[in-house]
DNA sequence: ATGTTTATACTGTATATACATTATTATACT
DNA sequence: AGTATAATAATGTATATACAGTATAAACAT
């Protein structure tokens, strides 16, 4: 494209039809919403998700969790360190091939017991706002998009 | 919920049906994909989006751009500073109520001229992978979800 | 005219994210 | 056994994100 023909009109509507822009915008909005919901518990949305992941797959390793969540393992490494420092997660085992086994501590399980109802009602409110069927369909569409973007 | 009844099963499937988890996972996957596409140009996906936003709305202020993109203005402030330091964006005007007017520099426009075809083919590949109709529908569903999460 | 409110941008701090690289250890191979 | 390979976790660095708070200047009220 020639720089000389470059005009604002050629950029109109690009954001609105860009899957990347829309995926990030949606993640920002939804994450802000969940962050506010979990704030009284001292948790972020991502921390909640990570605790769920660790609690659901007891004794999983970083690499396994990273694959499940579609997060880079190095990202998870630091996020787990944070939860570990707060006493919510325990990591046992070293650096070798067997890997470090992650588990919720008693305190972590207690916090999750408080957090689950909050999560449920947060989702219920979203469901009320946009309709259960549309919400389910949005989740499905996002999963599909994530798969497609991961393949190439 | 009683801590004593807490078991891994109660956490099964939570991630899969959580709009927040899925929105973030999708944004990560799609952003990784676009980051790879734009890497040869020295741009990230977010930088591309921001340049598009600035180019499409000439002379817009931070606050206006932030509202358009659904990003916190303080986030945009630093992201713009980055582009400014690279000579892709020019900001004129001060801190007052009128605000700082943002524009692409000549170098920024040149870069966008190179980036647009890359963006087009990246989207086309996604479209090939999951089907044009499904992709459009996913974008629509994400926009809807973002609106719902922003309201409460 | 002066003081108050308000809109705008910026800074401090913390989390989240990923790529490139390094350190460590278990497994495989000879 | 000893070495090479591969898997795992951690670190260095950079960007992205948002909230709380600060600085600045314009608009408004009295």
mmCIF file of C-alpha atoms (C1' of nucleotides) in Angstrom:
data_model
loop_
_atom_site.group_PDB
_atom_site.id
_atom_site.type_symbol
_atom_site.label_atom_id
_atom_site.label_comp_id
_atom_site.label_asym_id
_atom_site.label_seq_id
_atom_site.Cartn_x
_atom_site.Cartn_y
_atom_site.Cartn_z
ATOM 1 C CA UNK A 1 0.000 0.000 0.000
ATOM 2 C CA UNK A 2 1.255 3.416 -0.887
ATOM 3 C CA UNK A 3 1.854 5.786 1.978
ATOM 4 C CA UNK A 4 0.471 8.626 -0.077
ATOM 5 C CA UNK A 5 -2.968 7.092 -0.302
ATOM 6 C CA UNK A 6 -2.994 6.399 3.390
ATOM 7 C CA UNK A 7 -5.983 7.989 5.027
ATOM 8 C CA UNK A 8 -7.983 7.625 8.224
ATOM 9 C CA UNK A 9 -10.840 5.961 6.358
ATOM 10 C CA UNK A 10 -8.674 2.994 5.471
ATOM 11 C CA UNK A 11 -8.391 2.278 9.200
ATOM 12 C CA UNK A 12 -12.071 2.654 9.973
ATOM 13 C CA UNK A 13 -13.641 -0.508 11.256
ATOM 14 C CA UNK A 14 -10.434 -2.496 11.480
ATOM 15 C CA UNK A 15 -10.578 -2.755 15.241
ATOM 16 C CA UNK A 16 -14.216 -3.816 15.191
ATOM 17 C CA UNK A 17 -13.566 -6.703 12.823
ATOM 18 C CA UNK A 18 -10.226 -7.770 14.279
ATOM 19 C CA UNK A 19 -10.420 -10.989 16.290
ATOM 20 C CA UNK A 20 -7.319 -10.048 18.234
ATOM 21 C CA UNK A 21 -8.565 -6.638 19.242
ATOM 22 C CA UNK A 22 -11.951 -7.976 20.206
ATOM 23 C CA UNK A 23 -10.513 -10.904 22.149
ATOM 24 C CA UNK A 24 -8.298 -8.605 24.166
ATOM 25 C CA UNK A 25 -11.018 -6.032 24.727
ATOM 26 C CA UNK A 26 -13.352 -8.746 25.951
ATOM 27 C CA UNK A 27 -10.743 -10.280 28.218
ATOM 28 C CA UNK A 28 -10.060 -6.854 29.703
ATOM 29 C CA UNK A 29 -13.709 -6.135 30.352
ATOM 30 C CA UNK A 30 -14.517 -9.550 31.783
ATOM 31 C CA UNK A 31 -11.357 -9.632 33.859
ATOM 32 C CA UNK A 32 -12.153 -6.216 35.314
ATOM 33 C CA UNK A 33 -15.572 -7.533 36.217
ATOM 34 C CA UNK A 34 -14.280 -10.675 37.946
ATOM 35 C CA UNK A 35 -11.460 -8.777 39.622
ATOM 36 C CA UNK A 36 -14.063 -6.581 41.261
ATOM 37 C CA UNK A 37 -16.068 -9.634 42.350
ATOM 38 C CA UNK A 38 -13.064 -11.360 43.934
ATOM 39 C CA UNK A 39 -11.540 -8.237 45.437
ATOM 40 C CA UNK A 40 -13.168 -8.752 48.869
ATOM 41 C CA UNK A 41 -11.396 -12.117 49.006
ATOM 42 C CA UNK A 42 -8.042 -10.631 48.084
ATOM 43 C CA UNK A 43 -7.961 -12.538 44.825
ATOM 44 C CA UNK A 44 -7.669 -11.568 41.204
ATOM 45 C CA UNK A 45 -9.573 -13.375 38.485
ATOM 46 C CA UNK A 46 -6.407 -15.038 37.280
ATOM 47 C CA UNK A 47 -5.421 -16.143 40.777
ATOM 48 C CA UNK A 48 -8.847 -17.695 41.195
ATOM 49 C CA UNK A 49 -8.478 -19.573 37.919
ATOM 50 C CA UNK A 50 -5.057 -20.806 38.882
ATOM 51 C CA UNK A 51 -6.229 -22.015 42.281
ATOM 52 C CA UNK A 52 -9.093 -23.823 40.569
ATOM 53 C CA UNK A 53 -6.652 -25.433 38.177
ATOM 54 C CA UNK A 54 -4.352 -26.567 40.958
ATOM 55 C CA UNK A 55 -7.212 -27.793 43.119
ATOM 56 C CA UNK A 56 -8.858 -29.678 40.295
ATOM 57 C CA UNK A 57 -5.730 -31.545 39.234
ATOM 58 C CA UNK A 58 -4.032 -32.431 42.488
ATOM 59 C CA UNK A 59 -0.314 -32.935 42.247
ATOM 60 C CA UNK A 60 -0.078 -31.592 38.728
ATOM 61 C CA UNK A 61 3.124 -29.990 37.509
ATOM 62 C CA UNK A 62 3.640 -26.521 36.110
ATOM 63 C CA UNK A 63 3.870 -27.830 32.583
ATOM 64 C CA UNK A 64 0.633 -29.753 32.883
ATOM 65 C CA UNK A 65 -1.206 -26.775 34.321
ATOM 66 C CA UNK A 66 0.229 -24.486 31.674
ATOM 67 C CA UNK A 67 -1.006 -26.787 28.920
ATOM 68 C CA UNK A 68 -4.477 -26.959 30.477
ATOM 69 C CA UNK A 69 -4.803 -23.203 30.800
ATOM 70 C CA UNK A 70 -3.056 -22.236 27.593
ATOM 71 C CA UNK A 71 -0.570 -20.120 29.514
ATOM 72 C CA UNK A 72 3.148 -20.087 29.031
ATOM 73 C CA UNK A 73 4.817 -22.129 31.762
ATOM 74 C CA UNK A 74 7.143 -19.284 32.684
ATOM 75 C CA UNK A 75 4.151 -17.071 33.331
ATOM 76 C CA UNK A 76 2.602 -19.703 35.525
ATOM 77 C CA UNK A 77 5.883 -20.110 37.355
ATOM 78 C CA UNK A 78 5.715 -16.588 38.740
ATOM 79 C CA UNK A 79 2.002 -16.639 39.342
ATOM 80 C CA UNK A 80 2.404 -19.810 41.376
ATOM 81 C CA UNK A 81 5.300 -18.298 43.316
ATOM 82 C CA UNK A 82 2.962 -15.523 44.348
ATOM 83 C CA UNK A 83 0.326 -17.937 45.622
ATOM 84 C CA UNK A 84 3.016 -19.988 47.298
ATOM 85 C CA UNK A 85 4.330 -16.938 49.133
ATOM 86 C CA UNK A 86 0.817 -16.291 50.383
ATOM 87 C CA UNK A 87 0.563 -19.808 51.711
ATOM 88 C CA UNK A 88 -2.270 -20.835 49.408
ATOM 89 C CA UNK A 89 -0.294 -23.339 47.385
ATOM 90 C CA UNK A 90 2.386 -25.846 48.301
ATOM 91 C CA UNK A 91 4.969 -27.081 45.842
ATOM 92 C CA UNK A 92 6.925 -30.212 46.562
ATOM 93 C CA UNK A 93 9.560 -31.857 44.504
ATOM 94 C CA UNK A 94 12.496 -30.387 42.700
ATOM 95 C CA UNK A 95 13.508 -29.344 39.286
ATOM 96 C CA UNK A 96 14.071 -32.695 37.699
ATOM 97 C CA UNK A 97 12.051 -34.417 35.073
ATOM 98 C CA UNK A 98 9.488 -35.608 37.578
ATOM 99 C CA UNK A 99 8.756 -31.992 38.325
ATOM 100 C CA UNK A 100 7.264 -30.099 41.161
ATOM 101 C CA UNK A 101 3.882 -31.263 42.405
ATOM 102 C CA UNK A 102 1.445 -28.498 43.200
ATOM 103 C CA UNK A 103 -1.337 -28.666 45.749
ATOM 104 C CA UNK A 104 -3.618 -26.326 47.608
ATOM 105 C CA UNK A 105 -2.768 -25.836 51.251
ATOM 106 C CA UNK A 106 -5.460 -26.022 53.892
ATOM 107 C CA UNK A 107 -5.610 -22.249 53.741
ATOM 108 C CA UNK A 108 -5.917 -22.383 49.976
ATOM 109 C CA UNK A 109 -8.796 -24.857 50.206
ATOM 110 C CA UNK A 110 -10.522 -22.678 52.766
ATOM 111 C CA UNK A 111 -10.224 -19.676 50.468
ATOM 112 C CA UNK A 112 -11.625 -21.651 47.551
ATOM 113 C CA UNK A 113 -14.574 -22.695 49.636
ATOM 114 C CA UNK A 114 -15.341 -18.991 50.091
ATOM 115 C CA UNK A 115 -14.592 -18.126 46.482
ATOM 116 C CA UNK A 116 -16.776 -20.685 44.746
ATOM 117 C CA UNK A 117 -20.092 -19.089 45.720
ATOM 118 C CA UNK A 118 -18.749 -15.727 44.629
ATOM 119 C CA UNK A 119 -17.792 -17.195 41.284
ATOM 120 C CA UNK A 120 -21.196 -18.802 40.886
ATOM 121 C CA UNK A 121 -23.089 -15.603 41.546
ATOM 122 C CA UNK A 122 -20.776 -13.568 39.330
ATOM 123 C CA UNK A 123 -21.507 -15.918 36.486
ATOM 124 C CA UNK A 124 -25.200 -15.917 37.256
ATOM 125 C CA UNK A 125 -25.264 -12.148 36.988
ATOM 126 C CA UNK A 126 -23.558 -12.243 33.607
ATOM 127 C CA UNK A 127 -26.042 -14.863 32.591
ATOM 128 C CA UNK A 128 -28.931 -12.663 33.635
ATOM 129 C CA UNK A 129 -27.433 -9.757 31.757
ATOM 130 C CA UNK A 130 -26.900 -11.371 28.368
ATOM 131 C CA UNK A 131 -28.966 -14.525 28.543
ATOM 132 C CA UNK A 132 -27.829 -17.988 29.507
ATOM 133 C CA UNK A 133 -27.906 -19.320 25.993
ATOM 134 C CA UNK A 134 -25.904 -16.432 24.535
ATOM 135 C CA UNK A 135 -23.353 -16.694 27.324
ATOM 136 C CA UNK A 136 -22.883 -20.396 26.746
ATOM 137 C CA UNK A 137 -22.564 -19.780 23.055
ATOM 138 C CA UNK A 138 -19.981 -17.037 23.608
ATOM 139 C CA UNK A 139 -17.872 -19.365 25.737
ATOM 140 C CA UNK A 140 -18.065 -21.988 23.044
ATOM 141 C CA UNK A 141 -17.136 -19.538 20.309
ATOM 142 C CA UNK A 142 -14.143 -18.291 22.286
ATOM 143 C CA UNK A 143 -12.915 -21.837 22.863
ATOM 144 C CA UNK A 144 -13.212 -22.488 19.148
ATOM 145 C CA UNK A 145 -11.307 -19.330 18.287
ATOM 146 C CA UNK A 146 -8.560 -20.144 20.778
ATOM 147 C CA UNK A 147 -8.137 -23.567 19.215
ATOM 148 C CA UNK A 148 -7.925 -22.101 15.737
ATOM 149 C CA UNK A 149 -5.384 -19.482 16.754
ATOM 150 C CA UNK A 150 -3.252 -22.074 18.512
ATOM 151 C CA UNK A 151 -2.998 -24.403 15.566
ATOM 152 C CA UNK A 152 -1.014 -22.428 12.988
ATOM 153 C CA UNK B 1 -19.385 -24.533 51.604
ATOM 154 C CA UNK B 2 -17.697 -26.639 54.223
ATOM 155 C CA UNK B 3 -13.979 -27.071 53.833
ATOM 156 C CA UNK B 4 -14.320 -30.676 54.882
ATOM 157 C CA UNK B 5 -16.426 -31.562 51.876
ATOM 158 C CA UNK B 6 -14.009 -29.830 49.580
ATOM 159 C CA UNK B 7 -12.705 -32.183 46.941
ATOM 160 C CA UNK B 8 -11.092 -31.952 43.527
ATOM 161 C CA UNK B 9 -14.324 -33.008 41.841
ATOM 162 C CA UNK B 10 -16.057 -29.839 42.972
ATOM 163 C CA UNK B 11 -13.565 -27.888 40.863
ATOM 164 C CA UNK B 12 -13.857 -30.032 37.768
ATOM 165 C CA UNK B 13 -15.177 -28.146 34.808
ATOM 166 C CA UNK B 14 -15.182 -24.751 36.442
ATOM 167 C CA UNK B 15 -12.517 -23.377 34.158
ATOM 168 C CA UNK B 16 -14.261 -24.704 31.066
ATOM 169 C CA UNK B 17 -17.524 -22.964 31.895
ATOM 170 C CA UNK B 18 -16.034 -19.749 33.264
ATOM 171 C CA UNK B 19 -16.422 -16.778 30.908
ATOM 172 C CA UNK B 20 -13.444 -15.045 32.512
ATOM 173 C CA UNK B 21 -11.111 -17.964 32.160
ATOM 174 C CA UNK B 22 -12.165 -18.591 28.589
ATOM 175 C CA UNK B 23 -11.936 -14.925 27.626
ATOM 176 C CA UNK B 24 -8.405 -14.674 28.966
ATOM 177 C CA UNK B 25 -7.328 -17.978 27.449
ATOM 178 C CA UNK B 26 -8.655 -16.881 24.081
ATOM 179 C CA UNK B 27 -7.028 -13.472 24.288
ATOM 180 C CA UNK B 28 -3.716 -15.129 25.136
ATOM 181 C CA UNK B 29 -3.912 -17.557 22.243
ATOM 182 C CA UNK B 30 -5.041 -14.995 19.685
ATOM 183 C CA UNK B 31 -2.545 -12.409 20.907
ATOM 184 C CA UNK B 32 0.284 -14.920 20.648
ATOM 185 C CA UNK B 33 -0.813 -15.606 17.097
ATOM 186 C CA UNK B 34 -0.935 -11.948 16.070
ATOM 187 C CA UNK B 35 2.285 -11.163 17.923
ATOM 188 C CA UNK B 36 4.019 -13.755 15.774
ATOM 189 C CA UNK B 37 2.501 -12.270 12.619
ATOM 190 C CA UNK B 38 3.605 -8.724 13.445
ATOM 191 C CA UNK B 39 7.004 -9.652 14.814
ATOM 192 C CA UNK B 40 8.827 -9.064 11.505
ATOM 193 C CA UNK B 41 7.536 -5.487 11.642
ATOM 194 C CA UNK B 42 8.704 -4.976 15.219
ATOM 195 C CA UNK B 43 5.141 -4.589 16.437
ATOM 196 C CA UNK B 44 3.024 -6.371 18.984
ATOM 197 C CA UNK B 45 -0.653 -7.030 18.448
ATOM 198 C CA UNK B 46 -1.575 -4.371 20.952
ATOM 199 C CA UNK B 47 0.732 -1.806 19.389
ATOM 200 C CA UNK B 48 -0.859 -2.481 16.030
ATOM 201 C CA UNK B 49 -4.323 -1.977 17.492
ATOM 202 C CA UNK B 50 -3.270 1.233 19.156
ATOM 203 C CA UNK B 51 -1.734 2.617 15.971
ATOM 204 C CA UNK B 52 -4.935 1.738 14.131
ATOM 205 C CA UNK B 53 -6.959 3.521 16.781
ATOM 206 C CA UNK B 54 -4.811 6.629 16.597
ATOM 207 C CA UNK B 55 -4.735 6.635 12.822
ATOM 208 C CA UNK B 56 -8.470 6.130 12.494
ATOM 209 C CA UNK B 57 -9.396 8.957 14.843
ATOM 210 C CA UNK B 58 -6.931 11.700 14.038
ATOM 211 C CA UNK B 59 -6.291 14.136 16.819
ATOM 212 C CA UNK B 60 -8.132 12.069 19.412
ATOM 213 C CA UNK B 61 -7.166 12.337 23.051
ATOM 214 C CA UNK B 62 -6.058 9.580 25.387
ATOM 215 C CA UNK B 63 -9.422 9.487 27.085
ATOM 216 C CA UNK B 64 -11.287 9.141 23.806
ATOM 217 C CA UNK B 65 -9.017 6.362 22.618
ATOM 218 C CA UNK B 66 -9.277 4.591 25.936
ATOM 219 C CA UNK B 67 -13.066 4.651 25.750
ATOM 220 C CA UNK B 68 -13.023 3.325 22.187
ATOM 221 C CA UNK B 69 -10.710 0.458 23.026
ATOM 222 C CA UNK B 70 -12.073 -0.358 26.461
ATOM 223 C CA UNK B 71 -8.638 0.146 28.005
ATOM 224 C CA UNK B 72 -7.873 2.093 31.109
ATOM 225 C CA UNK B 73 -6.464 5.487 30.173
ATOM 226 C CA UNK B 74 -3.423 5.013 32.381
ATOM 227 C CA UNK B 75 -2.569 1.859 30.483
ATOM 228 C CA UNK B 76 -2.893 3.676 27.199
ATOM 229 C CA UNK B 77 -0.749 6.496 28.548
ATOM 230 C CA UNK B 78 2.280 4.243 28.838
ATOM 231 C CA UNK B 79 1.600 2.342 25.655
ATOM 232 C CA UNK B 80 1.431 5.628 23.776
ATOM 233 C CA UNK B 81 4.639 6.826 25.414
ATOM 234 C CA UNK B 82 6.322 3.756 24.002
ATOM 235 C CA UNK B 83 5.120 4.473 20.473
ATOM 236 C CA UNK B 84 6.022 8.117 20.895
ATOM 237 C CA UNK B 85 9.559 7.213 21.908
ATOM 238 C CA UNK B 86 9.819 5.127 18.756
ATOM 239 C CA UNK B 87 8.740 8.050 16.648
ATOM 240 C CA UNK B 88 5.536 6.421 15.434
ATOM 241 C CA UNK B 89 3.162 8.744 17.221
ATOM 242 C CA UNK B 90 3.211 12.450 17.900
ATOM 243 C CA UNK B 91 1.380 14.041 20.817
ATOM 244 C CA UNK B 92 0.712 17.753 20.845
ATOM 245 C CA UNK B 93 -1.053 19.791 23.416
ATOM 246 C CA UNK B 94 -0.715 19.818 27.135
ATOM 247 C CA UNK B 95 -2.367 18.492 30.200
ATOM 248 C CA UNK B 96 -5.335 20.784 30.373
ATOM 249 C CA UNK B 97 -8.952 20.009 29.717
ATOM 250 C CA UNK B 98 -8.451 20.232 25.975
ATOM 251 C CA UNK B 99 -6.066 17.351 26.205
ATOM 252 C CA UNK B 100 -3.253 16.013 24.152
ATOM 253 C CA UNK B 101 -3.972 15.370 20.491
ATOM 254 C CA UNK B 102 -2.490 12.171 19.131
ATOM 255 C CA UNK B 103 -1.487 11.551 15.543
ATOM 256 C CA UNK B 104 0.597 9.122 13.567
ATOM 257 C CA UNK B 105 3.904 10.477 12.347
ATOM 258 C CA UNK B 106 5.019 9.945 8.779
ATOM 259 C CA UNK B 107 7.032 6.994 10.019
ATOM 260 C CA UNK B 108 3.981 5.657 11.825
ATOM 261 C CA UNK B 109 1.891 5.915 8.686
ATOM 262 C CA UNK B 110 4.576 4.165 6.686
ATOM 263 C CA UNK B 111 4.637 1.323 9.190
ATOM 264 C CA UNK B 112 0.861 1.005 9.078
ATOM 265 C CA UNK B 113 0.972 0.785 5.325
ATOM 266 C CA UNK B 114 3.209 -2.262 5.747
ATOM 267 C CA UNK B 115 1.197 -3.684 8.601
ATOM 268 C CA UNK B 116 -2.245 -3.626 7.043
ATOM 269 C CA UNK B 117 -1.589 -6.406 4.508
ATOM 270 C CA UNK B 118 -0.074 -8.499 7.273
ATOM 271 C CA UNK B 119 -3.178 -7.986 9.361
ATOM 272 C CA UNK B 120 -5.420 -8.890 6.451
ATOM 273 C CA UNK B 121 -3.654 -12.139 5.712
ATOM 274 C CA UNK B 122 -3.479 -13.070 9.393
ATOM 275 C CA UNK B 123 -7.221 -12.699 9.636
ATOM 276 C CA UNK B 124 -7.730 -14.576 6.399
ATOM 277 C CA UNK B 125 -5.777 -17.512 7.769
ATOM 278 C CA UNK B 126 -7.894 -17.588 10.904
ATOM 279 C CA UNK B 127 -10.935 -17.416 8.705
ATOM 280 C CA UNK B 128 -9.717 -20.374 6.671
ATOM 281 C CA UNK B 129 -9.033 -22.297 9.835
ATOM 282 C CA UNK B 130 -12.376 -21.933 11.578
ATOM 283 C CA UNK B 131 -14.675 -20.717 8.838
ATOM 284 C CA UNK B 132 -15.598 -17.167 8.002
ATOM 285 C CA UNK B 133 -19.076 -17.423 9.451
ATOM 286 C CA UNK B 134 -17.918 -18.902 12.756
ATOM 287 C CA UNK B 135 -15.194 -16.284 13.050
ATOM 288 C CA UNK B 136 -17.616 -13.453 12.492
ATOM 289 C CA UNK B 137 -19.987 -14.975 14.977
ATOM 290 C CA UNK B 138 -17.199 -15.336 17.557
ATOM 291 C CA UNK B 139 -16.285 -11.666 17.190
ATOM 292 C CA UNK B 140 -19.911 -10.730 17.651
ATOM 293 C CA UNK B 141 -20.299 -12.945 20.709
ATOM 294 C CA UNK B 142 -17.173 -11.465 22.303
ATOM 295 C CA UNK B 143 -18.420 -7.933 21.721
ATOM 296 C CA UNK B 144 -21.696 -8.864 23.335
ATOM 297 C CA UNK B 145 -19.970 -10.414 26.335
ATOM 298 C CA UNK B 146 -17.714 -7.398 26.756
ATOM 299 C CA UNK B 147 -20.743 -5.120 26.806
ATOM 300 C CA UNK B 148 -22.482 -7.266 29.392
ATOM 301 C CA UNK B 149 -19.443 -7.416 31.642
ATOM 302 C CA UNK B 150 -18.956 -3.660 31.431
ATOM 303 C CA UNK B 151 -22.472 -2.761 32.476
ATOM 304 C CA UNK B 152 -22.731 -3.960 36.075
ATOM 305 C "C1'" DA C 1 -10.908 38.143 40.954
ATOM 306 C "C1'" DT C 2 -10.526 34.318 43.490
ATOM 307 C "C1'" DG C 3 -11.535 29.908 44.865
ATOM 308 C "C1'" DT C 4 -13.829 25.366 43.682
ATOM 309 C "C1'" DT C 5 -14.786 21.847 40.772
ATOM 310 C "C1'" DT C 6 -13.648 18.940 36.979
ATOM 311 C "C1'" DA C 7 -11.234 16.991 33.166
ATOM 312 C "C1'" DT C 8 -6.944 15.471 31.615
ATOM 313 C "C1'" DA C 9 -2.516 13.346 31.777
ATOM 314 C "C1'" DC C 10 1.096 11.185 34.473
ATOM 315 C "C1'" DT C 11 3.447 8.257 38.361
ATOM 316 C "C1'" DG C 12 3.760 4.583 41.878
ATOM 317 C "C1'" DT C 13 2.907 -0.010 42.539
ATOM 318 C "C1'" DA C 14 1.383 -4.647 41.614
ATOM 319 C "C1'" DT C 15 -0.080 -8.381 38.661
ATOM 320 C "C1'" DA C 16 -0.100 -10.829 34.147
ATOM 321 C "C1'" DT C 17 2.098 -12.197 30.041
ATOM 322 C "C1'" DA C 18 5.631 -14.273 26.950
ATOM 323 C "C1'" DC C 19 10.170 -15.081 24.733
ATOM 324 C "C1'" DA C 20 15.075 -16.095 25.286
ATOM 325 C "C1'" DT C 21 18.117 -18.034 28.237
ATOM 326 C "C1'" DT C 22 20.051 -20.598 32.154
ATOM 327 C "C1'" DA C 23 20.246 -24.145 35.817
ATOM 328 C "C1'" DT C 24 19.174 -28.636 37.309
ATOM 329 C "C1'" DT C 25 18.110 -33.265 37.087
ATOM 330 C "C1'" DA C 26 16.144 -37.450 35.270
ATOM 331 C "C1'" DT C 27 16.373 -40.574 31.326
ATOM 332 C "C1'" DA C 28 18.609 -42.702 27.373
ATOM 333 C "C1'" DC C 29 22.601 -44.257 24.969
ATOM 334 C "C1'" DT C 30 27.170 -46.279 24.312
ATOM 335 C "C1'" DA D 1 29.841 -45.927 34.584
ATOM 336 C "C1'" DG D 2 29.890 -41.856 31.993
ATOM 337 C "C1'" DT D 3 28.132 -38.822 28.722
ATOM 338 C "C1'" DA D 4 24.570 -36.888 25.848
ATOM 339 C "C1'" DT D 5 19.722 -35.687 25.598
ATOM 340 C "C1'" DA D 6 15.632 -33.996 27.099
ATOM 341 C "C1'" DA D 7 12.369 -32.316 30.414
ATOM 342 C "C1'" DT D 8 11.467 -29.215 34.003
ATOM 343 C "C1'" DA D 9 11.684 -25.042 36.629
ATOM 344 C "C1'" DA D 10 13.575 -20.490 37.251
ATOM 345 C "C1'" DT D 11 15.488 -15.773 35.720
ATOM 346 C "C1'" DG D 12 16.266 -11.688 32.707
ATOM 347 C "C1'" DT D 13 13.882 -8.494 30.153
ATOM 348 C "C1'" DA D 14 10.065 -6.211 27.946
ATOM 349 C "C1'" DT D 15 5.219 -5.239 27.242
ATOM 350 C "C1'" DA D 16 0.355 -4.903 28.890
ATOM 351 C "C1'" DT D 17 -2.885 -4.062 32.395
ATOM 352 C "C1'" DA D 18 -5.346 -1.529 36.111
ATOM 353 C "C1'" DC D 19 -6.109 0.937 40.506
ATOM 354 C "C1'" DA D 20 -4.806 4.618 43.648
ATOM 355 C "C1'" DG D 21 -2.960 8.787 43.920
ATOM 356 C "C1'" DT D 22 -0.779 13.278 42.110
ATOM 357 C "C1'" DA D 23 -0.102 17.331 39.110
ATOM 358 C "C1'" DT D 24 -1.910 20.606 35.974
ATOM 359 C "C1'" DA D 25 -4.926 23.428 33.794
ATOM 360 C "C1'" DA D 26 -9.497 24.669 32.093
ATOM 361 C "C1'" DA D 27 -14.359 25.842 33.323
ATOM 362 C "C1'" DC D 28 -17.476 27.437 36.677
ATOM 363 C "C1'" DA D 29 -19.419 29.797 40.775
ATOM 364 C "C1'" DT D 30 -19.552 33.330 44.042
#
